[in-house]
PDB file of C-alpha atoms in Angstrom:
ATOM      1  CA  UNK T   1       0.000   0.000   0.000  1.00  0.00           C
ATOM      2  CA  UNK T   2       1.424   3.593  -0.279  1.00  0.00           C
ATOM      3  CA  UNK T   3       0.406   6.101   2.268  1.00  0.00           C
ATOM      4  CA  UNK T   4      -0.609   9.295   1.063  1.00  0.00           C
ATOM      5  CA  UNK T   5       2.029  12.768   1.788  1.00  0.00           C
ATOM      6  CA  UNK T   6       0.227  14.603   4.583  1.00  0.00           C
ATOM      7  CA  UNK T   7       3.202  16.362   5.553  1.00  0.00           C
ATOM      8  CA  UNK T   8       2.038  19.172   3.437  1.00  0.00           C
ATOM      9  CA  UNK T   9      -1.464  19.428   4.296  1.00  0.00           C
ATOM     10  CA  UNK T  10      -2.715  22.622   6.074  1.00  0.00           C
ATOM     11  CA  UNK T  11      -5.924  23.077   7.970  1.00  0.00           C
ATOM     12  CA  UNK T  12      -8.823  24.951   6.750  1.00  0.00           C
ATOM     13  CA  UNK T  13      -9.719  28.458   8.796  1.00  0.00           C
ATOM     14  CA  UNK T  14     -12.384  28.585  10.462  1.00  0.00           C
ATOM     15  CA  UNK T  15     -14.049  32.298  10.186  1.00  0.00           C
ATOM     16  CA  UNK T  16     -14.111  32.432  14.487  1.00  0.00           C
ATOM     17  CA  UNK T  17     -10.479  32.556  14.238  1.00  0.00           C
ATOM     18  CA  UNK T  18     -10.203  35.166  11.997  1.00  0.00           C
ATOM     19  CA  UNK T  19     -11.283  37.723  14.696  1.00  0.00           C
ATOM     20  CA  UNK T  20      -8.426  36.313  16.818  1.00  0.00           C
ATOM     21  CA  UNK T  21      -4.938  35.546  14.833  1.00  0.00           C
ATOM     22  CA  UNK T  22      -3.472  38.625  11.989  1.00  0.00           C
ATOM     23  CA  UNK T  23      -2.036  36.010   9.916  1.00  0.00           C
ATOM     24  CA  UNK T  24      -4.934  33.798   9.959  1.00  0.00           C
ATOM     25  CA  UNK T  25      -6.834  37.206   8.970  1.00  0.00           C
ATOM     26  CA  UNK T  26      -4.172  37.831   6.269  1.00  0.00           C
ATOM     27  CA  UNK T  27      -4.569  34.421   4.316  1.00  0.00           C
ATOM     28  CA  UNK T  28      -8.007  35.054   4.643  1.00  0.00           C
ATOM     29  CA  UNK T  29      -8.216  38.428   3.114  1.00  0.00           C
ATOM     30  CA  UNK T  30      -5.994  36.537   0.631  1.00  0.00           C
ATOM     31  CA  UNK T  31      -8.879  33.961  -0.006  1.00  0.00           C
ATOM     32  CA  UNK T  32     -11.489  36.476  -0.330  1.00  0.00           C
ATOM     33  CA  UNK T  33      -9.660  38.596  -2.680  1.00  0.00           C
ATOM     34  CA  UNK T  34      -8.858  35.066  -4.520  1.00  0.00           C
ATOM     35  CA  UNK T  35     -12.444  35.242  -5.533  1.00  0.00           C
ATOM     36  CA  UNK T  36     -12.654  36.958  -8.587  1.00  0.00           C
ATOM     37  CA  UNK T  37     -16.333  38.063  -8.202  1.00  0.00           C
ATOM     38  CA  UNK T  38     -17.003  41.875  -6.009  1.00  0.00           C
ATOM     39  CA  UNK T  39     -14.509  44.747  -5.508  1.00  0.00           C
ATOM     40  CA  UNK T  40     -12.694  43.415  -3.048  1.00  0.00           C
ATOM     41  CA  UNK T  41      -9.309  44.509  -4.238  1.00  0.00           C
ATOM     42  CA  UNK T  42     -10.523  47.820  -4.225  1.00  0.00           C
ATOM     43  CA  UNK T  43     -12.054  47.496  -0.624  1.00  0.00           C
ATOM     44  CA  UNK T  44      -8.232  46.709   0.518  1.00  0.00           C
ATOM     45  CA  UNK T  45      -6.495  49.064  -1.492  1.00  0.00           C
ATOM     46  CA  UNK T  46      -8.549  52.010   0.383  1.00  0.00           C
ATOM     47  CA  UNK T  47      -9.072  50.345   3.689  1.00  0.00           C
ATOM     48  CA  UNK T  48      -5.480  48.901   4.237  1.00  0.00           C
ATOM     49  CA  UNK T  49      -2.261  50.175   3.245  1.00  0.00           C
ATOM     50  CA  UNK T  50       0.632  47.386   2.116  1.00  0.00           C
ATOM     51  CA  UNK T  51       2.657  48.529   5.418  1.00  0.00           C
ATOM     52  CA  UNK T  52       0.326  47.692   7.917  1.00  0.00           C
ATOM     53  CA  UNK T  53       0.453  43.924   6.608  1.00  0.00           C
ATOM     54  CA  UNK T  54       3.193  42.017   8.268  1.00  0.00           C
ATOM     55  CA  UNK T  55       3.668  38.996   6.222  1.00  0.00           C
ATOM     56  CA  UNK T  56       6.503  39.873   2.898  1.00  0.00           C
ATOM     57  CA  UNK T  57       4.668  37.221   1.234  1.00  0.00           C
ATOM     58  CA  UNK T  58       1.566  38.212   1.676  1.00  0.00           C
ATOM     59  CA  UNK T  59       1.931  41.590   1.375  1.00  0.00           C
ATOM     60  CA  UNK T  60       3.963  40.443  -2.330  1.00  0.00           C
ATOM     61  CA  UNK T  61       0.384  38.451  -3.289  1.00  0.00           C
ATOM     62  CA  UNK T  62      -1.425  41.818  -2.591  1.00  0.00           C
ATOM     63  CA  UNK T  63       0.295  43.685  -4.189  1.00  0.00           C
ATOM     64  CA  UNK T  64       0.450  41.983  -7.071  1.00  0.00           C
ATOM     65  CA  UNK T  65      -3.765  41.198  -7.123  1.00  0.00           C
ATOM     66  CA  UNK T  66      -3.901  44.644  -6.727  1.00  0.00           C
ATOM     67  CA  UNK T  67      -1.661  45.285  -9.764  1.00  0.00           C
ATOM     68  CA  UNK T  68      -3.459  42.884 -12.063  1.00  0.00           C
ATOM     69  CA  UNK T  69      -6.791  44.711 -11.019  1.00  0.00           C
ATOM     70  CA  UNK T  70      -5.576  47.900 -11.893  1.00  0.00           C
ATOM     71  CA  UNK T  71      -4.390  46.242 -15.253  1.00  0.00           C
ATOM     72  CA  UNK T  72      -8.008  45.079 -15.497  1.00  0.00           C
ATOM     73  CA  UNK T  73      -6.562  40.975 -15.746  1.00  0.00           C
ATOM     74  CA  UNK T  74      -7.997  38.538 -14.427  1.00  0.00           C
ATOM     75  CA  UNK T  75      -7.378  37.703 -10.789  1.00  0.00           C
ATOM     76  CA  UNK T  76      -6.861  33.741 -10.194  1.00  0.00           C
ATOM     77  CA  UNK T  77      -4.579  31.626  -7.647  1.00  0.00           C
ATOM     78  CA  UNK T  78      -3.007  29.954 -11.363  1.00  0.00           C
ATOM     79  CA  UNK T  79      -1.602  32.990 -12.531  1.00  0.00           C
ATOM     80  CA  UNK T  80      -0.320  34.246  -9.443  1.00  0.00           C
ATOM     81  CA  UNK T  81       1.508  31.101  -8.721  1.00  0.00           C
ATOM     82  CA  UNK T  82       2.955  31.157 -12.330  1.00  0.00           C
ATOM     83  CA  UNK T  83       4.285  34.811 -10.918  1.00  0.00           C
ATOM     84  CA  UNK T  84       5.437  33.606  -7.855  1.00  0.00           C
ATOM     85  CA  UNK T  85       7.138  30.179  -8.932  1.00  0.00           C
ATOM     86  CA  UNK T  86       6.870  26.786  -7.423  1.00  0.00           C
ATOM     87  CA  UNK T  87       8.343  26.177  -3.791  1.00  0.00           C
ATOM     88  CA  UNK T  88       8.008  29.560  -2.997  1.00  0.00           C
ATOM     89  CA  UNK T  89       6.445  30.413   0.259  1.00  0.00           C
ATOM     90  CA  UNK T  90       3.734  32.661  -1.075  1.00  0.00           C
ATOM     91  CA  UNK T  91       2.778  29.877  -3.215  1.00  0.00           C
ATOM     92  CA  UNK T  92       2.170  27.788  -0.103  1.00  0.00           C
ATOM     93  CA  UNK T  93       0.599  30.188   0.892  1.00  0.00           C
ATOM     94  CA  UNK T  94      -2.205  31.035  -1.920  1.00  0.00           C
ATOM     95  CA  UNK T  95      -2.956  27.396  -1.671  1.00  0.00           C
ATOM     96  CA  UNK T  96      -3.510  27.579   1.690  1.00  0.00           C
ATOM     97  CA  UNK T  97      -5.669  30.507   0.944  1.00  0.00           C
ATOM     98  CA  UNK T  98      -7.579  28.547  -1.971  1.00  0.00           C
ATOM     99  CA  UNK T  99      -8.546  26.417   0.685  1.00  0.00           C
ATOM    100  CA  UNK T 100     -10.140  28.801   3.000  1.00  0.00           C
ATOM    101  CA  UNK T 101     -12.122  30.383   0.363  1.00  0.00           C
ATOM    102  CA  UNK T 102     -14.561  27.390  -0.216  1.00  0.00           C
ATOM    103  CA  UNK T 103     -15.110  27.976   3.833  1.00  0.00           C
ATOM    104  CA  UNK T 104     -16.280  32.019   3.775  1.00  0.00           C
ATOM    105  CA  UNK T 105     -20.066  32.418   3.594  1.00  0.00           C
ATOM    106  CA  UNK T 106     -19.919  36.159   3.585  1.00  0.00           C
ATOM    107  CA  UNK T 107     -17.040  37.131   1.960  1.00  0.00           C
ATOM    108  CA  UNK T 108     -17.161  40.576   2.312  1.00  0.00           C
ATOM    109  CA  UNK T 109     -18.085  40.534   6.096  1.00  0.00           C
ATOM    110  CA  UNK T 110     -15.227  38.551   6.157  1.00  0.00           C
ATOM    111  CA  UNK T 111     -12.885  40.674   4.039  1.00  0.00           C
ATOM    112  CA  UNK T 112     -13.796  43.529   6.634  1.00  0.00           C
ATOM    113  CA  UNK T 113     -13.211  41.243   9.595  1.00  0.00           C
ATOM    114  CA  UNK T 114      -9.544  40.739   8.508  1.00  0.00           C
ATOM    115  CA  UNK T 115      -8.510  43.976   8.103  1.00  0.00           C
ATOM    116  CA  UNK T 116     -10.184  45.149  11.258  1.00  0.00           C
ATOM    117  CA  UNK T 117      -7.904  42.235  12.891  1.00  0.00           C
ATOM    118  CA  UNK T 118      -4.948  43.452  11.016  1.00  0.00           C
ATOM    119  CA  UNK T 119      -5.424  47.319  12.016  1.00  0.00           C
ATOM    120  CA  UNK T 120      -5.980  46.067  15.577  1.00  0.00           C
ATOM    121  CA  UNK T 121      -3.258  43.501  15.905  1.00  0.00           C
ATOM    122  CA  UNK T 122      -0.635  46.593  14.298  1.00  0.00           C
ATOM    123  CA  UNK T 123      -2.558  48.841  16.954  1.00  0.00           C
ATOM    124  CA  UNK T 124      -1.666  46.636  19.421  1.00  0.00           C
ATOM    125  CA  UNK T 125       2.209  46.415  18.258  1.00  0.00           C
ATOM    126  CA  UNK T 126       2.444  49.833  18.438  1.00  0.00           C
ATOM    127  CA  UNK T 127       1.135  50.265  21.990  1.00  0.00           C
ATOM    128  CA  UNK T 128       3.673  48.047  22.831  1.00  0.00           C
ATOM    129  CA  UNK T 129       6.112  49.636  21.705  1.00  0.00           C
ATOM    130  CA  UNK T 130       5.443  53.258  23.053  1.00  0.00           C
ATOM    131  CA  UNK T 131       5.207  51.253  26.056  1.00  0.00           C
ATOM    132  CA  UNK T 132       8.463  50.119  26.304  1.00  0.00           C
ATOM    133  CA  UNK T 133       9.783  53.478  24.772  1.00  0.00           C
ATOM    134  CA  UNK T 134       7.783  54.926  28.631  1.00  0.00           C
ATOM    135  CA  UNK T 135      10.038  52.796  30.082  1.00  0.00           C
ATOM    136  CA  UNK T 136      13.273  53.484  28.539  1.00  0.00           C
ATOM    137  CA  UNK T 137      12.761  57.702  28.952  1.00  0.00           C
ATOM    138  CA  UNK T 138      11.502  57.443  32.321  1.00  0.00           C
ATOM    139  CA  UNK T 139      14.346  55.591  32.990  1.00  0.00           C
ATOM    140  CA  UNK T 140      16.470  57.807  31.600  1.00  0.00           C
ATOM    141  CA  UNK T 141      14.565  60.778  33.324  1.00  0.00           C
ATOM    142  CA  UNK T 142      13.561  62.505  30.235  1.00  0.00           C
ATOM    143  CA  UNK T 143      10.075  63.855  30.973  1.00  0.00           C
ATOM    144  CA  UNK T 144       9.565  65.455  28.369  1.00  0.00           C
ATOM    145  CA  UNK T 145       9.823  62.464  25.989  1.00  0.00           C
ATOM    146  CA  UNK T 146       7.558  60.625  28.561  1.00  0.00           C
ATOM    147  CA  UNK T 147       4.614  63.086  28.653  1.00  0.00           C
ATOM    148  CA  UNK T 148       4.865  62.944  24.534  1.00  0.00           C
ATOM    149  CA  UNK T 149       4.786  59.274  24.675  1.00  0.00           C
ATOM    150  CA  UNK T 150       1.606  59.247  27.228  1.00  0.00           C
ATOM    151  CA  UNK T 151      -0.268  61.356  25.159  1.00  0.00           C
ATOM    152  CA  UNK T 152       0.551  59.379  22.165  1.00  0.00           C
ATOM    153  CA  UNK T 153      -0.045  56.131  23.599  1.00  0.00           C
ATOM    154  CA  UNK T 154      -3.510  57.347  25.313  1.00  0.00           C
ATOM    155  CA  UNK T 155      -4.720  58.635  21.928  1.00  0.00           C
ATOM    156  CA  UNK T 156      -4.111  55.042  20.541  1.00  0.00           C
ATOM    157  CA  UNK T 157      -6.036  53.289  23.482  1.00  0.00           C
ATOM    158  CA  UNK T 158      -8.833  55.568  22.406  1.00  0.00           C
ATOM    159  CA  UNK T 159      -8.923  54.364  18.802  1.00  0.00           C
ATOM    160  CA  UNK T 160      -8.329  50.859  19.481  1.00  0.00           C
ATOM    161  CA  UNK T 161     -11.982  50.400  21.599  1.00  0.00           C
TER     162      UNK T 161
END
Protein backbone atom coordinates (compact mmCIF):
# COMPACT_ATOMS: atom_id res chain seq x y z
CA UNK A 1 0.00 0.00 0.00
CA UNK A 2 1.42 3.59 -0.28
CA UNK A 3 0.41 6.10 2.27
CA UNK A 4 -0.61 9.29 1.06
CA UNK A 5 2.03 12.77 1.79
CA UNK A 6 0.23 14.60 4.58
CA UNK A 7 3.20 16.36 5.55
CA UNK A 8 2.04 19.17 3.44
CA UNK A 9 -1.46 19.43 4.30
CA UNK A 10 -2.71 22.62 6.07
CA UNK A 11 -5.92 23.08 7.97
CA UNK A 12 -8.82 24.95 6.75
CA UNK A 13 -9.72 28.46 8.80
CA UNK A 14 -12.38 28.58 10.46
CA UNK A 15 -14.05 32.30 10.19
CA UNK A 16 -14.11 32.43 14.49
CA UNK A 17 -10.48 32.56 14.24
CA UNK A 18 -10.20 35.17 12.00
CA UNK A 19 -11.28 37.72 14.70
CA UNK A 20 -8.43 36.31 16.82
CA UNK A 21 -4.94 35.55 14.83
CA UNK A 22 -3.47 38.63 11.99
CA UNK A 23 -2.04 36.01 9.92
CA UNK A 24 -4.93 33.80 9.96
CA UNK A 25 -6.83 37.21 8.97
CA UNK A 26 -4.17 37.83 6.27
CA UNK A 27 -4.57 34.42 4.32
CA UNK A 28 -8.01 35.05 4.64
CA UNK A 29 -8.22 38.43 3.11
CA UNK A 30 -5.99 36.54 0.63
CA UNK A 31 -8.88 33.96 -0.01
CA UNK A 32 -11.49 36.48 -0.33
CA UNK A 33 -9.66 38.60 -2.68
CA UNK A 34 -8.86 35.07 -4.52
CA UNK A 35 -12.44 35.24 -5.53
CA UNK A 36 -12.65 36.96 -8.59
CA UNK A 37 -16.33 38.06 -8.20
CA UNK A 38 -17.00 41.87 -6.01
CA UNK A 39 -14.51 44.75 -5.51
CA UNK A 40 -12.69 43.41 -3.05
CA UNK A 41 -9.31 44.51 -4.24
CA UNK A 42 -10.52 47.82 -4.23
CA UNK A 43 -12.05 47.50 -0.62
CA UNK A 44 -8.23 46.71 0.52
CA UNK A 45 -6.50 49.06 -1.49
CA UNK A 46 -8.55 52.01 0.38
CA UNK A 47 -9.07 50.34 3.69
CA UNK A 48 -5.48 48.90 4.24
CA UNK A 49 -2.26 50.18 3.25
CA UNK A 50 0.63 47.39 2.12
CA UNK A 51 2.66 48.53 5.42
CA UNK A 52 0.33 47.69 7.92
CA UNK A 53 0.45 43.92 6.61
CA UNK A 54 3.19 42.02 8.27
CA UNK A 55 3.67 39.00 6.22
CA UNK A 56 6.50 39.87 2.90
CA UNK A 57 4.67 37.22 1.23
CA UNK A 58 1.57 38.21 1.68
CA UNK A 59 1.93 41.59 1.38
CA UNK A 60 3.96 40.44 -2.33
CA UNK A 61 0.38 38.45 -3.29
CA UNK A 62 -1.43 41.82 -2.59
CA UNK A 63 0.30 43.68 -4.19
CA UNK A 64 0.45 41.98 -7.07
CA UNK A 65 -3.77 41.20 -7.12
CA UNK A 66 -3.90 44.64 -6.73
CA UNK A 67 -1.66 45.28 -9.76
CA UNK A 68 -3.46 42.88 -12.06
CA UNK A 69 -6.79 44.71 -11.02
CA UNK A 70 -5.58 47.90 -11.89
CA UNK A 71 -4.39 46.24 -15.25
CA UNK A 72 -8.01 45.08 -15.50
CA UNK A 73 -6.56 40.98 -15.75
CA UNK A 74 -8.00 38.54 -14.43
CA UNK A 75 -7.38 37.70 -10.79
CA UNK A 76 -6.86 33.74 -10.19
CA UNK A 77 -4.58 31.63 -7.65
CA UNK A 78 -3.01 29.95 -11.36
CA UNK A 79 -1.60 32.99 -12.53
CA UNK A 80 -0.32 34.25 -9.44
CA UNK A 81 1.51 31.10 -8.72
CA UNK A 82 2.95 31.16 -12.33
CA UNK A 83 4.29 34.81 -10.92
CA UNK A 84 5.44 33.61 -7.86
CA UNK A 85 7.14 30.18 -8.93
CA UNK A 86 6.87 26.79 -7.42
CA UNK A 87 8.34 26.18 -3.79
CA UNK A 88 8.01 29.56 -3.00
CA UNK A 89 6.45 30.41 0.26
CA UNK A 90 3.73 32.66 -1.08
CA UNK A 91 2.78 29.88 -3.22
CA UNK A 92 2.17 27.79 -0.10
CA UNK A 93 0.60 30.19 0.89
CA UNK A 94 -2.20 31.04 -1.92
CA UNK A 95 -2.96 27.40 -1.67
CA UNK A 96 -3.51 27.58 1.69
CA UNK A 97 -5.67 30.51 0.94
CA UNK A 98 -7.58 28.55 -1.97
CA UNK A 99 -8.55 26.42 0.69
CA UNK A 100 -10.14 28.80 3.00
CA UNK A 101 -12.12 30.38 0.36
CA UNK A 102 -14.56 27.39 -0.22
CA UNK A 103 -15.11 27.98 3.83
CA UNK A 104 -16.28 32.02 3.78
CA UNK A 105 -20.07 32.42 3.59
CA UNK A 106 -19.92 36.16 3.58
CA UNK A 107 -17.04 37.13 1.96
CA UNK A 108 -17.16 40.58 2.31
CA UNK A 109 -18.08 40.53 6.10
CA UNK A 110 -15.23 38.55 6.16
CA UNK A 111 -12.88 40.67 4.04
CA UNK A 112 -13.80 43.53 6.63
CA UNK A 113 -13.21 41.24 9.60
CA UNK A 114 -9.54 40.74 8.51
CA UNK A 115 -8.51 43.98 8.10
CA UNK A 116 -10.18 45.15 11.26
CA UNK A 117 -7.90 42.24 12.89
CA UNK A 118 -4.95 43.45 11.02
CA UNK A 119 -5.42 47.32 12.02
CA UNK A 120 -5.98 46.07 15.58
CA UNK A 121 -3.26 43.50 15.90
CA UNK A 122 -0.64 46.59 14.30
CA UNK A 123 -2.56 48.84 16.95
CA UNK A 124 -1.67 46.64 19.42
CA UNK A 125 2.21 46.42 18.26
CA UNK A 126 2.44 49.83 18.44
CA UNK A 127 1.14 50.27 21.99
CA UNK A 128 3.67 48.05 22.83
CA UNK A 129 6.11 49.64 21.70
CA UNK A 130 5.44 53.26 23.05
CA UNK A 131 5.21 51.25 26.06
CA UNK A 132 8.46 50.12 26.30
CA UNK A 133 9.78 53.48 24.77
CA UNK A 134 7.78 54.93 28.63
CA UNK A 135 10.04 52.80 30.08
CA UNK A 136 13.27 53.48 28.54
CA UNK A 137 12.76 57.70 28.95
CA UNK A 138 11.50 57.44 32.32
CA UNK A 139 14.35 55.59 32.99
CA UNK A 140 16.47 57.81 31.60
CA UNK A 141 14.57 60.78 33.32
CA UNK A 142 13.56 62.51 30.23
CA UNK A 143 10.08 63.85 30.97
CA UNK A 144 9.57 65.45 28.37
CA UNK A 145 9.82 62.46 25.99
CA UNK A 146 7.56 60.63 28.56
CA UNK A 147 4.61 63.09 28.65
CA UNK A 148 4.87 62.94 24.53
CA UNK A 149 4.79 59.27 24.68
CA UNK A 150 1.61 59.25 27.23
CA UNK A 151 -0.27 61.36 25.16
CA UNK A 152 0.55 59.38 22.17
CA UNK A 153 -0.04 56.13 23.60
CA UNK A 154 -3.51 57.35 25.31
CA UNK A 155 -4.72 58.63 21.93
CA UNK A 156 -4.11 55.04 20.54
CA UNK A 157 -6.04 53.29 23.48
CA UNK A 158 -8.83 55.57 22.41
CA UNK A 159 -8.92 54.36 18.80
CA UNK A 160 -8.33 50.86 19.48
CA UNK A 161 -11.98 50.40 21.60
Amino acid sequence: KVRPDLSLRRSIIVPAEIKRDAKKAEIAMLAVLLDGSGNYADIVRRALPLEEIKSSSVRDIVNMILLLRRENKEINAARLMNHFGSGSEATSLISEAVNVLDSLDDKEKALYDCILRIKKDNIKDRLTMIQEAIRMAHSQKDEVKVKELVAEYNSLVRLNK
